[in-house]
Coordinates of C-alpha atoms in Angstrom, one line a residue:
Chain A
M1 CA 81.9 146.4 134.4
P2 CA 79.3 145.8 137.2
D3 CA 78.1 149.4 137.0
N4 CA 74.6 148.8 138.3
Q5 CA 75.6 147.2 141.5
N6 CA 76.1 150.5 143.3
K7 CA 73.7 153.3 142.6
L8 CA 76.0 156.0 143.9
V9 CA 79.5 155.6 142.4
V10 CA 82.3 157.7 143.8
A11 CA 85.3 157.1 141.6
A12 CA 88.4 158.8 140.2
S13 CA 88.2 160.3 136.7
P14 CA 87.6 159.6 133.9
H15 CA 83.8 159.8 134.5
I16 CA 82.7 159.4 130.9
T17 CA 82.7 155.8 130.0
S18 CA 82.3 154.3 126.6
R19 CA 79.3 152.2 125.7
Y20 CA 81.7 149.6 124.4
S21 CA 82.9 146.8 126.6
T22 CA 86.0 144.7 125.9
R23 CA 83.8 141.8 124.9
M24 CA 81.9 144.0 122.3
L25 CA 85.1 145.4 120.8
M26 CA 86.7 141.9 120.5
G27 CA 83.4 140.5 119.2
G28 CA 83.5 143.3 116.5
V29 CA 87.0 142.3 115.5
C30 CA 85.9 138.6 115.3
I31 CA 83.1 139.7 112.9
A32 CA 85.5 141.7 110.9
L33 CA 87.8 138.7 110.6
L34 CA 85.1 136.3 109.5
P35 CA 84.9 137.3 105.8
T36 CA 88.6 136.6 105.4
L37 CA 88.2 133.3 107.2
I38 CA 85.4 132.3 104.8
A39 CA 87.4 133.4 101.8
S40 CA 90.4 131.6 103.0
A41 CA 88.5 128.4 103.5
F42 CA 87.2 128.7 100.0
I43 CA 90.7 129.4 98.5
F44 CA 92.8 126.9 100.5
G45 CA 90.3 124.3 101.4
P46 CA 88.6 123.1 104.6
R47 CA 91.9 122.5 106.5
V48 CA 91.9 126.3 107.1
L49 CA 88.9 125.9 109.3
L50 CA 90.5 123.1 111.3
L51 CA 93.7 125.0 111.8
T52 CA 91.8 128.1 112.9
A53 CA 89.6 126.0 115.3
V54 CA 92.8 124.6 116.8
T55 CA 94.5 127.9 117.4
V56 CA 91.3 129.5 118.8
A57 CA 90.6 126.5 121.1
T58 CA 94.1 126.3 122.3
C59 CA 94.4 130.1 122.9
V60 CA 91.2 130.1 125.0
G61 CA 92.2 126.8 126.7
F62 CA 95.7 128.0 127.7
E63 CA 94.2 131.3 129.0
W64 CA 91.7 129.4 131.1
L65 CA 94.3 126.9 132.3
Y66 CA 96.8 129.6 133.3
C67 CA 94.2 131.6 135.2
L68 CA 93.1 128.4 137.0
L69 CA 96.7 127.6 138.0
M70 CA 97.4 131.2 139.1
K71 CA 94.0 131.6 140.8
K72 CA 93.2 134.6 138.7
T73 CA 89.7 135.5 137.6
T74 CA 89.1 134.0 134.2
P75 CA 89.0 136.5 131.4
I76 CA 87.7 134.1 128.7
G77 CA 84.4 136.1 128.4
D78 CA 86.1 139.1 127.0
L79 CA 86.9 137.2 123.7
S80 CA 90.4 138.6 123.5
A81 CA 91.9 135.1 123.4
V82 CA 89.5 134.2 120.5
V83 CA 90.8 137.2 118.6
T84 CA 94.4 136.2 119.3
G85 CA 93.7 132.7 118.1
L86 CA 92.1 134.0 114.9
I87 CA 94.9 136.4 114.1
L88 CA 97.5 133.7 114.9
A89 CA 95.8 131.3 112.5
F90 CA 95.7 134.0 109.8
N91 CA 99.5 134.2 110.1
L92 CA 100.1 130.6 109.4
P93 CA 100.4 128.8 106.1
P94 CA 97.5 126.5 105.3
S95 CA 99.5 123.3 105.6
F96 CA 101.0 124.1 109.0
P97 CA 101.0 121.2 111.5
L98 CA 98.4 121.5 114.1
W99 CA 100.6 120.8 117.1
M100 CA 103.0 123.5 116.1
A101 CA 100.0 125.9 115.9
A102 CA 99.2 124.9 119.5
V103 CA 102.7 125.8 120.5
G104 CA 102.2 129.2 118.9
S105 CA 99.0 129.6 121.0
L106 CA 100.9 128.7 124.1
I107 CA 103.6 131.3 123.4
S108 CA 101.0 134.0 122.4
I109 CA 98.8 133.5 125.4
V110 CA 101.0 132.3 128.2
V111 CA 104.4 133.8 127.5
V112 CA 103.5 137.1 125.8
K113 CA 100.1 137.9 127.4
Q114 CA 99.7 136.3 130.8
L115 CA 103.2 136.3 132.1
F116 CA 103.4 140.0 131.5
G117 CA 100.1 140.6 133.4
G118 CA 97.2 139.6 131.1
I119 CA 95.1 141.8 128.9
G120 CA 96.3 145.4 128.8
F121 CA 99.9 144.6 129.9
N122 CA 101.3 142.6 127.0
F123 CA 104.4 144.2 125.7
A124 CA 103.7 143.3 122.1
N125 CA 100.8 141.9 120.1
P126 CA 100.5 138.3 121.4
A127 CA 99.6 136.7 118.0
L128 CA 102.5 138.6 116.4
V129 CA 105.1 137.2 118.8
G130 CA 103.6 133.8 118.4
R131 CA 104.1 134.1 114.7
I132 CA 107.6 135.3 115.0
V133 CA 108.6 132.5 117.4
L134 CA 107.1 129.9 115.1
Q135 CA 108.8 131.5 112.1
L136 CA 112.2 131.3 113.9
S137 CA 111.6 127.8 115.2
F138 CA 109.8 126.0 112.4
T139 CA 111.0 128.0 109.4
G140 CA 110.5 125.2 107.0
N141 CA 106.9 124.7 107.9
M142 CA 106.2 128.4 108.0
I143 CA 107.3 129.1 104.5
S144 CA 105.8 126.1 102.7
Y145 CA 103.1 128.0 101.0
S146 CA 100.9 125.9 98.8
F147 CA 99.1 127.2 95.9
P148 CA 95.3 127.5 96.3
R149 CA 93.8 124.2 95.6
N150 CA 90.5 125.3 94.0
F151 CA 92.3 127.1 91.2
G152 CA 94.8 126.2 88.6
G153 CA 93.6 122.7 88.0
V154 CA 96.0 120.8 90.4
D155 CA 95.3 119.9 94.0
A156 CA 98.3 121.8 95.5
L157 CA 101.3 123.4 94.0
A158 CA 104.2 125.1 95.7
S159 CA 103.8 128.7 94.7
A160 CA 105.8 131.9 95.1
T161 CA 104.2 134.6 97.2
P162 CA 103.5 137.9 95.5
L163 CA 106.5 139.5 97.2
A164 CA 108.8 136.7 96.1
A165 CA 107.5 137.1 92.6
M166 CA 108.1 140.8 92.8
G167 CA 111.6 140.1 93.8
T168 CA 112.2 138.4 90.5
G169 CA 110.5 141.3 88.6
Q170 CA 107.2 139.7 88.0
N171 CA 103.8 141.0 89.2
L172 CA 100.8 139.0 89.9
P173 CA 97.6 140.3 88.3
M174 CA 95.6 142.7 90.4
I175 CA 92.5 140.4 90.3
D176 CA 94.6 137.6 91.9
M177 CA 95.8 140.0 94.6
L178 CA 92.3 141.2 95.4
L179 CA 90.7 137.7 95.5
G180 CA 93.7 136.2 97.2
T181 CA 94.2 133.4 94.8
H182 CA 97.9 133.1 95.4
G183 CA 100.3 131.5 97.8
G184 CA 100.6 132.9 101.3
T185 CA 99.4 132.5 104.9
L186 CA 95.7 131.9 105.6
G187 CA 94.5 135.4 106.2
E188 CA 96.9 137.6 104.3
T189 CA 96.0 136.7 100.7
C190 CA 92.5 137.9 100.2
A191 CA 92.9 141.7 100.0
L192 CA 89.2 142.3 99.3
T193 CA 87.9 140.8 102.5
L194 CA 90.7 142.3 104.6
L195 CA 89.7 145.7 103.3
L196 CA 86.1 144.9 104.0
G197 CA 86.9 143.9 107.6
G198 CA 89.1 146.9 108.1
L199 CA 86.4 149.3 106.8
F200 CA 83.9 147.6 109.1
L201 CA 86.1 148.2 112.1
I202 CA 86.6 151.8 111.1
A203 CA 82.9 152.4 110.4
T204 CA 81.9 151.0 113.8
K205 CA 84.7 153.1 115.4
I206 CA 86.3 150.0 116.9
I207 CA 89.6 151.1 115.5
S208 CA 90.8 154.5 114.5
P209 CA 91.6 154.8 110.9
V210 CA 94.8 156.8 111.6
I211 CA 97.3 153.9 112.0
P212 CA 96.2 151.9 109.0
L213 CA 96.0 155.0 106.9
F214 CA 99.5 156.2 107.7
Y215 CA 100.9 152.7 107.6
L216 CA 99.5 151.9 104.2
G217 CA 100.0 155.5 102.8
G218 CA 103.5 155.7 104.1
T219 CA 104.4 152.3 102.6
F220 CA 102.9 153.3 99.3
V221 CA 104.8 156.6 99.1
F222 CA 108.1 155.1 100.3
K223 CA 107.9 152.3 97.8
L224 CA 106.9 154.7 95.0
V225 CA 109.8 157.0 95.8
L226 CA 112.2 154.1 95.9
S227 CA 111.1 152.7 92.6
M228 CA 111.1 156.1 91.0
G229 CA 114.6 156.6 92.4
S230 CA 115.7 153.4 90.8
A231 CA 114.4 154.5 87.4
G232 CA 117.7 156.2 86.5
S233 CA 116.8 159.7 85.2
L234 CA 114.2 162.1 86.4
S235 CA 112.3 162.0 83.1
A236 CA 112.2 158.2 83.1
A237 CA 110.9 158.3 86.7
F238 CA 108.0 160.5 85.7
A239 CA 107.4 158.8 82.4
G240 CA 106.9 155.5 84.3
F241 CA 104.9 157.1 87.1
G242 CA 101.7 155.2 86.4
G243 CA 103.4 151.8 86.3
F244 CA 105.3 152.6 89.5
A245 CA 102.2 153.7 91.3
W246 CA 100.4 150.5 90.1
N247 CA 103.3 148.3 91.4
S248 CA 103.3 150.1 94.7
L249 CA 99.6 149.4 95.0
L250 CA 100.2 145.7 94.4
Y251 CA 103.0 146.0 96.9
L252 CA 100.5 147.0 99.6
M253 CA 98.5 143.9 99.0
G254 CA 101.4 141.5 99.1
G255 CA 102.5 139.8 102.3
G256 CA 100.8 140.5 105.6
L257 CA 100.6 144.2 105.2
L258 CA 96.8 144.6 105.1
L259 CA 96.3 142.1 107.8
G260 CA 99.0 143.8 109.9
A261 CA 97.8 147.3 109.2
F262 CA 94.1 146.8 110.1
F263 CA 94.1 144.0 112.6
M264 CA 97.5 143.9 114.3
A265 CA 98.9 147.4 114.4
T266 CA 95.6 148.7 115.9
D267 CA 95.8 146.5 119.0
Y268 CA 94.8 148.8 121.9
T269 CA 97.6 147.8 124.3
T270 CA 100.4 148.1 121.8
S271 CA 99.5 151.2 119.9
P272 CA 99.8 154.9 121.0
Y273 CA 96.9 156.8 122.5
T274 CA 97.2 160.2 120.8
L275 CA 96.7 161.2 117.2
K276 CA 100.3 162.5 117.0
G277 CA 101.5 159.2 118.4
K278 CA 99.4 157.2 116.0
I279 CA 100.9 159.1 113.1
V280 CA 104.4 158.5 114.3
F281 CA 103.6 154.8 114.9
G282 CA 102.1 154.3 111.4
L283 CA 104.9 156.1 109.6
G284 CA 107.5 154.2 111.7
L285 CA 105.8 150.9 110.7
A286 CA 105.9 151.9 107.0
I287 CA 109.5 152.8 107.0
I288 CA 110.7 149.7 108.8
T289 CA 108.4 147.4 106.7
V290 CA 109.8 148.8 103.4
A291 CA 113.3 148.8 104.7
I292 CA 113.2 145.2 105.6
R293 CA 111.4 144.2 102.4
E294 CA 113.8 146.1 100.2
W295 CA 117.2 145.7 101.9
S296 CA 116.9 142.6 104.0
K297 CA 117.2 138.9 103.2
T298 CA 114.3 138.0 105.6
A299 CA 110.7 138.1 104.4
E300 CA 109.4 139.3 107.7
G301 CA 108.9 143.0 106.9
V302 CA 105.5 143.5 108.6
S303 CA 106.2 141.2 111.5
Y304 CA 109.4 142.8 112.6
A305 CA 108.2 146.3 111.9
L306 CA 105.2 145.6 114.2
L307 CA 107.3 144.1 116.9
L308 CA 109.9 146.9 116.9
M309 CA 107.2 149.6 116.9
N310 CA 105.2 147.8 119.6
L311 CA 108.3 148.1 121.8
F312 CA 108.6 151.8 121.1
V313 CA 104.9 152.5 122.0
P314 CA 105.5 153.5 125.6
Y315 CA 108.1 156.0 124.4
I316 CA 105.9 157.3 121.6
N317 CA 103.2 157.8 124.2
A318 CA 105.5 159.7 126.5
L319 CA 106.8 162.0 123.7
C320 CA 103.4 162.6 122.0
R321 CA 101.4 163.6 125.1
Q322 CA 98.5 165.8 124.5
K323 CA 98.8 169.2 126.1
P324 CA 95.9 170.0 128.4
V325 CA 93.8 173.0 127.2
G326 CA 95.2 176.3 128.3
V327 CA 98.8 175.2 129.1
K328 CA 101.4 177.4 127.6
K329 CA 104.7 176.1 126.2
K330 CA 107.7 175.7 128.5
K331 CA 106.1 177.5 131.4
P332 CA 105.8 174.4 133.6
A333 CA 109.5 173.8 133.3
K334 CA 110.4 177.3 134.4
T335 CA 108.1 177.4 137.4
R336 CA 109.4 174.1 138.5
K337 CA 113.0 175.4 138.4
E338 CA 112.0 178.5 140.3
A339 CA 110.3 176.4 142.9
A340 CA 113.4 174.3 143.3
Chain B
M1 CA 125.9 140.3 155.4
K2 CA 124.2 140.8 158.7
G3 CA 123.6 137.9 161.1
K4 CA 125.0 135.2 158.8
T5 CA 127.9 134.3 160.9
T6 CA 127.9 130.5 160.7
N7 CA 130.1 129.0 158.0
F8 CA 127.1 126.9 156.8
G9 CA 125.0 130.1 156.5
V10 CA 127.7 131.6 154.3
F11 CA 127.8 128.6 152.1
V12 CA 124.0 128.2 151.7
N13 CA 123.6 131.9 151.0
G14 CA 124.7 131.7 147.4
L15 CA 122.4 128.8 146.5
L16 CA 119.1 130.5 146.6
K17 CA 118.8 133.5 148.9
E18 CA 121.6 135.5 147.2
N19 CA 121.9 133.4 144.2
P20 CA 124.3 135.4 142.0
V21 CA 122.4 135.1 138.8
L22 CA 118.8 134.9 139.9
R23 CA 118.8 137.2 142.9
L24 CA 121.8 139.5 142.6
V25 CA 121.5 139.6 138.8
L26 CA 125.2 139.4 138.3
G27 CA 127.0 137.5 135.5
T28 CA 124.0 137.9 133.2
C29 CA 126.1 138.0 130.0
P30 CA 127.7 134.5 130.2
T31 CA 124.4 133.2 131.6
L32 CA 122.5 134.3 128.5
A33 CA 125.2 133.6 126.0
I34 CA 126.4 130.1 126.9
T35 CA 123.4 128.3 128.2
T36 CA 122.5 126.9 124.9
A37 CA 123.8 123.4 125.8
V38 CA 124.2 121.6 129.1
F39 CA 127.8 120.8 128.4
N40 CA 128.6 124.5 128.0
G41 CA 126.7 125.4 131.1
L42 CA 128.4 122.8 133.2
G43 CA 131.8 123.7 131.9
M44 CA 131.3 127.4 132.4
G45 CA 129.9 126.8 135.9
I46 CA 132.8 124.6 137.0
A47 CA 135.5 127.0 135.6
A48 CA 133.9 130.0 137.2
T49 CA 133.5 128.2 140.5
F50 CA 137.1 127.2 140.6
V51 CA 138.2 130.8 139.8
L52 CA 135.7 132.1 142.4
I53 CA 137.0 129.9 145.2
C54 CA 140.7 130.5 144.5
S55 CA 140.4 134.3 144.0
N56 CA 138.2 134.7 147.0
M57 CA 140.8 132.9 149.1
V58 CA 143.8 134.8 147.8
I59 CA 142.0 138.2 148.0
S60 CA 140.8 137.4 151.5
A61 CA 144.3 136.4 152.6
L62 CA 145.8 139.6 151.1
R63 CA 142.9 141.9 152.1
K64 CA 145.0 143.7 154.8
L65 CA 147.9 144.2 152.3
I66 CA 146.0 145.6 149.4
P67 CA 145.6 149.4 149.7
A68 CA 142.0 150.5 149.3
Q69 CA 142.7 152.9 146.4
V70 CA 144.1 150.2 144.1
R71 CA 142.0 147.3 145.3
L72 CA 140.1 146.9 142.0
P73 CA 143.2 146.5 139.8
A74 CA 144.7 144.2 142.4
F75 CA 141.5 142.0 142.4
I76 CA 141.5 141.9 138.7
V77 CA 145.1 140.8 138.5
I78 CA 144.5 138.0 141.0
I79 CA 141.3 136.9 139.2
A80 CA 143.0 137.1 135.8
S81 CA 145.9 134.8 137.0
F82 CA 143.4 132.1 137.9
V83 CA 141.4 132.6 134.7
T84 CA 144.6 132.2 132.7
L85 CA 145.3 129.0 134.6
V86 CA 141.8 127.6 134.0
H87 CA 142.0 128.7 130.4
M88 CA 145.2 126.9 129.7
L89 CA 144.1 123.7 131.6
I90 CA 140.8 123.6 129.6
K91 CA 142.6 124.2 126.3
A92 CA 145.0 121.4 127.1
Y93 CA 142.6 118.8 128.4
V94 CA 139.0 119.7 127.2
P95 CA 139.6 121.4 123.9
A96 CA 135.9 120.8 122.9
L97 CA 134.8 122.9 125.8
N98 CA 137.3 125.6 124.9
D99 CA 135.9 125.8 121.4
A100 CA 132.3 125.8 122.7
L101 CA 132.8 128.6 125.2
G102 CA 135.0 130.6 123.0
V103 CA 135.6 134.2 124.2
Y104 CA 133.5 133.7 127.3
L105 CA 136.2 131.6 128.9
P106 CA 138.8 134.3 129.1
L107 CA 136.0 136.7 129.9
I108 CA 135.5 135.1 133.3
T109 CA 138.1 137.6 134.4
V110 CA 135.5 140.4 134.2
N111 CA 132.6 138.2 135.3
C112 CA 130.8 140.5 137.8
I113 CA 130.0 137.6 140.1
I114 CA 133.7 137.1 140.8
L115 CA 134.6 140.7 141.2
G116 CA 131.4 141.3 143.1
R117 CA 132.2 138.6 145.7
A118 CA 135.7 139.9 146.0
E119 CA 134.5 143.4 146.7
M120 CA 131.5 142.5 148.8
F121 CA 132.7 139.5 150.7
A122 CA 136.3 138.4 150.4
S123 CA 137.8 141.8 151.1
K124 CA 135.9 141.9 154.4
N125 CA 136.0 138.3 155.7
G126 CA 138.4 135.5 156.6
V127 CA 139.9 132.9 154.3
L128 CA 137.7 130.0 155.3
K129 CA 134.5 132.0 155.0
S130 CA 135.6 133.5 151.7
A131 CA 136.3 130.0 150.3
L132 CA 132.9 128.8 151.5
D133 CA 131.2 131.9 150.0
G134 CA 133.0 131.2 146.7
L135 CA 131.9 127.6 146.8
G136 CA 128.3 128.5 147.5
M137 CA 128.1 131.3 145.0
G138 CA 129.9 129.1 142.4
L139 CA 127.5 126.2 143.0
G140 CA 124.5 128.6 142.8
F141 CA 125.9 129.9 139.5
T142 CA 126.6 126.4 138.2
I143 CA 123.1 125.0 139.2
V144 CA 121.4 127.9 137.4
L145 CA 123.5 127.5 134.3
V146 CA 122.9 123.8 134.1
L147 CA 119.2 124.1 134.7
M148 CA 118.8 126.9 132.3
S149 CA 120.8 125.2 129.6
A150 CA 119.0 121.9 130.2
V151 CA 115.7 123.7 129.5
R152 CA 117.0 125.5 126.5
E153 CA 118.8 122.5 125.0
L154 CA 115.8 120.2 125.5
V155 CA 113.3 122.6 124.1
G156 CA 115.5 124.2 121.5
A157 CA 117.4 121.2 120.2
G158 CA 115.6 118.2 121.6
T159 CA 118.7 116.9 123.2
L160 CA 120.4 116.7 126.6
L161 CA 124.2 116.7 126.8
G162 CA 124.1 115.9 123.1
F163 CA 121.9 112.8 123.4
Q164 CA 118.6 112.8 121.6
I165 CA 115.8 113.0 124.2
M166 CA 112.8 114.2 122.3
P167 CA 111.5 111.9 119.5
E168 CA 112.9 112.9 116.1
A169 CA 109.5 113.6 114.7
V170 CA 109.0 116.5 117.1
S171 CA 110.8 119.5 115.6
P172 CA 112.6 121.5 118.3
L173 CA 111.4 125.0 119.2
T174 CA 114.6 126.6 117.9
V175 CA 113.8 129.9 119.4
A176 CA 114.8 128.6 122.8
I177 CA 118.5 128.5 121.9
L178 CA 118.3 131.9 120.2
P179 CA 118.9 135.0 122.3
P180 CA 115.2 135.9 122.8
G181 CA 114.6 132.4 124.2
G182 CA 117.5 132.9 126.6
F183 CA 115.8 136.0 128.0
F184 CA 112.4 134.3 128.4
V185 CA 114.0 131.3 130.2
F186 CA 116.0 133.6 132.4
G187 CA 112.9 135.6 133.4
C188 CA 111.0 132.4 134.2
F189 CA 113.9 131.2 136.4
M190 CA 114.1 134.5 138.3
A191 CA 110.4 134.3 139.0
L192 CA 110.8 130.7 140.1
A193 CA 113.6 131.7 142.5
I194 CA 111.4 134.4 144.1
F195 CA 108.5 131.9 144.2
L196 CA 110.6 129.2 145.9
E197 CA 111.9 131.7 148.5
T198 CA 108.4 132.8 149.4
K199 CA 107.4 129.2 149.7
M200 CA 110.2 128.6 152.1
G201 CA 108.8 131.3 154.3
N202 CA 111.5 133.9 153.6
K203 CA 110.4 137.3 152.5
P204 CA 112.5 137.9 149.4
N205 CA 114.2 141.2 149.4
V206 CA 113.0 142.4 146.1
N207 CA 115.3 145.3 145.7
L208 CA 114.7 145.5 141.9
Q209 CA 111.6 147.6 142.1
C210 CA 110.3 149.8 139.2
G211 CA 112.4 152.7 140.4
A212 CA 115.5 151.0 139.2
C213 CA 114.2 150.7 135.7
P214 CA 114.8 153.4 133.1
S215 CA 111.5 152.6 131.3
A216 CA 109.4 152.8 134.5
D217 CA 107.7 156.1 133.7
N218 CA 106.3 154.7 130.4
C219 CA 105.5 151.2 131.6
P220 CA 101.9 150.1 131.8
A221 CA 102.8 147.6 134.5
K222 CA 104.6 150.2 136.7
G223 CA 104.1 149.5 140.4
V224 CA 102.2 146.2 139.8
G225 CA 103.4 143.7 142.4
E226 CA 105.3 146.3 144.5
A227 CA 104.3 146.5 148.1

């Protein structure tokens, strides 16, 4: 904002402006994503860095090119395309072909973001839609998860993701889940660094903790209730409570849930403004995620939950409006009727 | 319909200015559903054009005889007769197209382009003009279907009319022939039509403003681009 160009500013409200600029917020998100990137490069090998570089470069490049063609002012400086590129890369498996990743960038930036009006007008999280389109188009490449090369003694090994393992009744050890030494996409495996990044964003007030809290909490409770319900009898359900809770905790770290909860669900444009709205949004995400994971054949719980709830955001915003101080319930409706 | 009295004007009208799919937003359902392959798009376009011309002519010829109260059932009966004709012909001579179009072929009966032109044009104009209007609208419909299906088939399957165009090594972007891809391509073509019209110096009558949209109140982009 060029706020020192005019000494006397006459403008519409709001008059209180934040000390954060878009560039600062997006820079903060980049910093929060860095530990996961480093961990991922360590786990899956240096190709991770190449893939990430390609998505970031193509995202920024497509944004610049589109704005050049459409004669719009270039928004590269706000770093939002960099964040989109990073998150898109985090949603791809390590062996993903580079040109397909570039196609994902094209869809994220041009189709989802710029065609709908650029930053602030995208109908859903750009990186998320990029991921879903890639998933639908190049399913084979998107699900070829290789086992981390630095562990296990062999160079690469096809490996089941934690959720696939859970489906067959096995659980990966907690230490593997935390360190991310299991199959999956680039940025979803290492729970420890994702948590670190998320806490950094919350501590610097770049994101509000409400959505991740209710998303993760809701998923935990929902999964816990489901597994207790499947125990058979009430006594069996409570006898195995500790085990069920532990499994539900592992469930939170599987798949893209942490990545989605901290970095994708909290996208400013596609999440509700108010506290009430954020709670509804987080719980909705939790319910859809668990429902898809438990009762659907697709492995896209977090992606589709985010997409669906992104589309509901305008309605959540309209229904969860804050009441201005001093307004009494129902009175405005009555006076309007009388006036008419 | 004001001022377009020449026969040529009536014919050209349907190509871009009042293109049934892109500017009047009629016939969206078959457009999105069958434009997954050029063969289907072309077949659908020709079938619909034939029905459109014939029904426009018959309705125009009978327009003084049909009482206003029962005009819609009467139109539908006339349209349905021609659709049955086309359906039987396609079934007999191009069974592959019949299989590809499936239920959308008999559903031409309720295609809103055909009923729309009957109501908006044929019931008010002479036989020749109605035939030209049907031809123009049908061609506009066919062109859009073929272009849309060409884009979707090329991107989504790497082929055109069934021939491999893209190198085999390039995996097709399958999403283009799935429903979401249809909507994206459709939206891009609509924007292109408005862009072309502005380039030609016409002021496009954008009658689809935000007021027509049920989500307008909640839309962050409300009013953007409206005069």
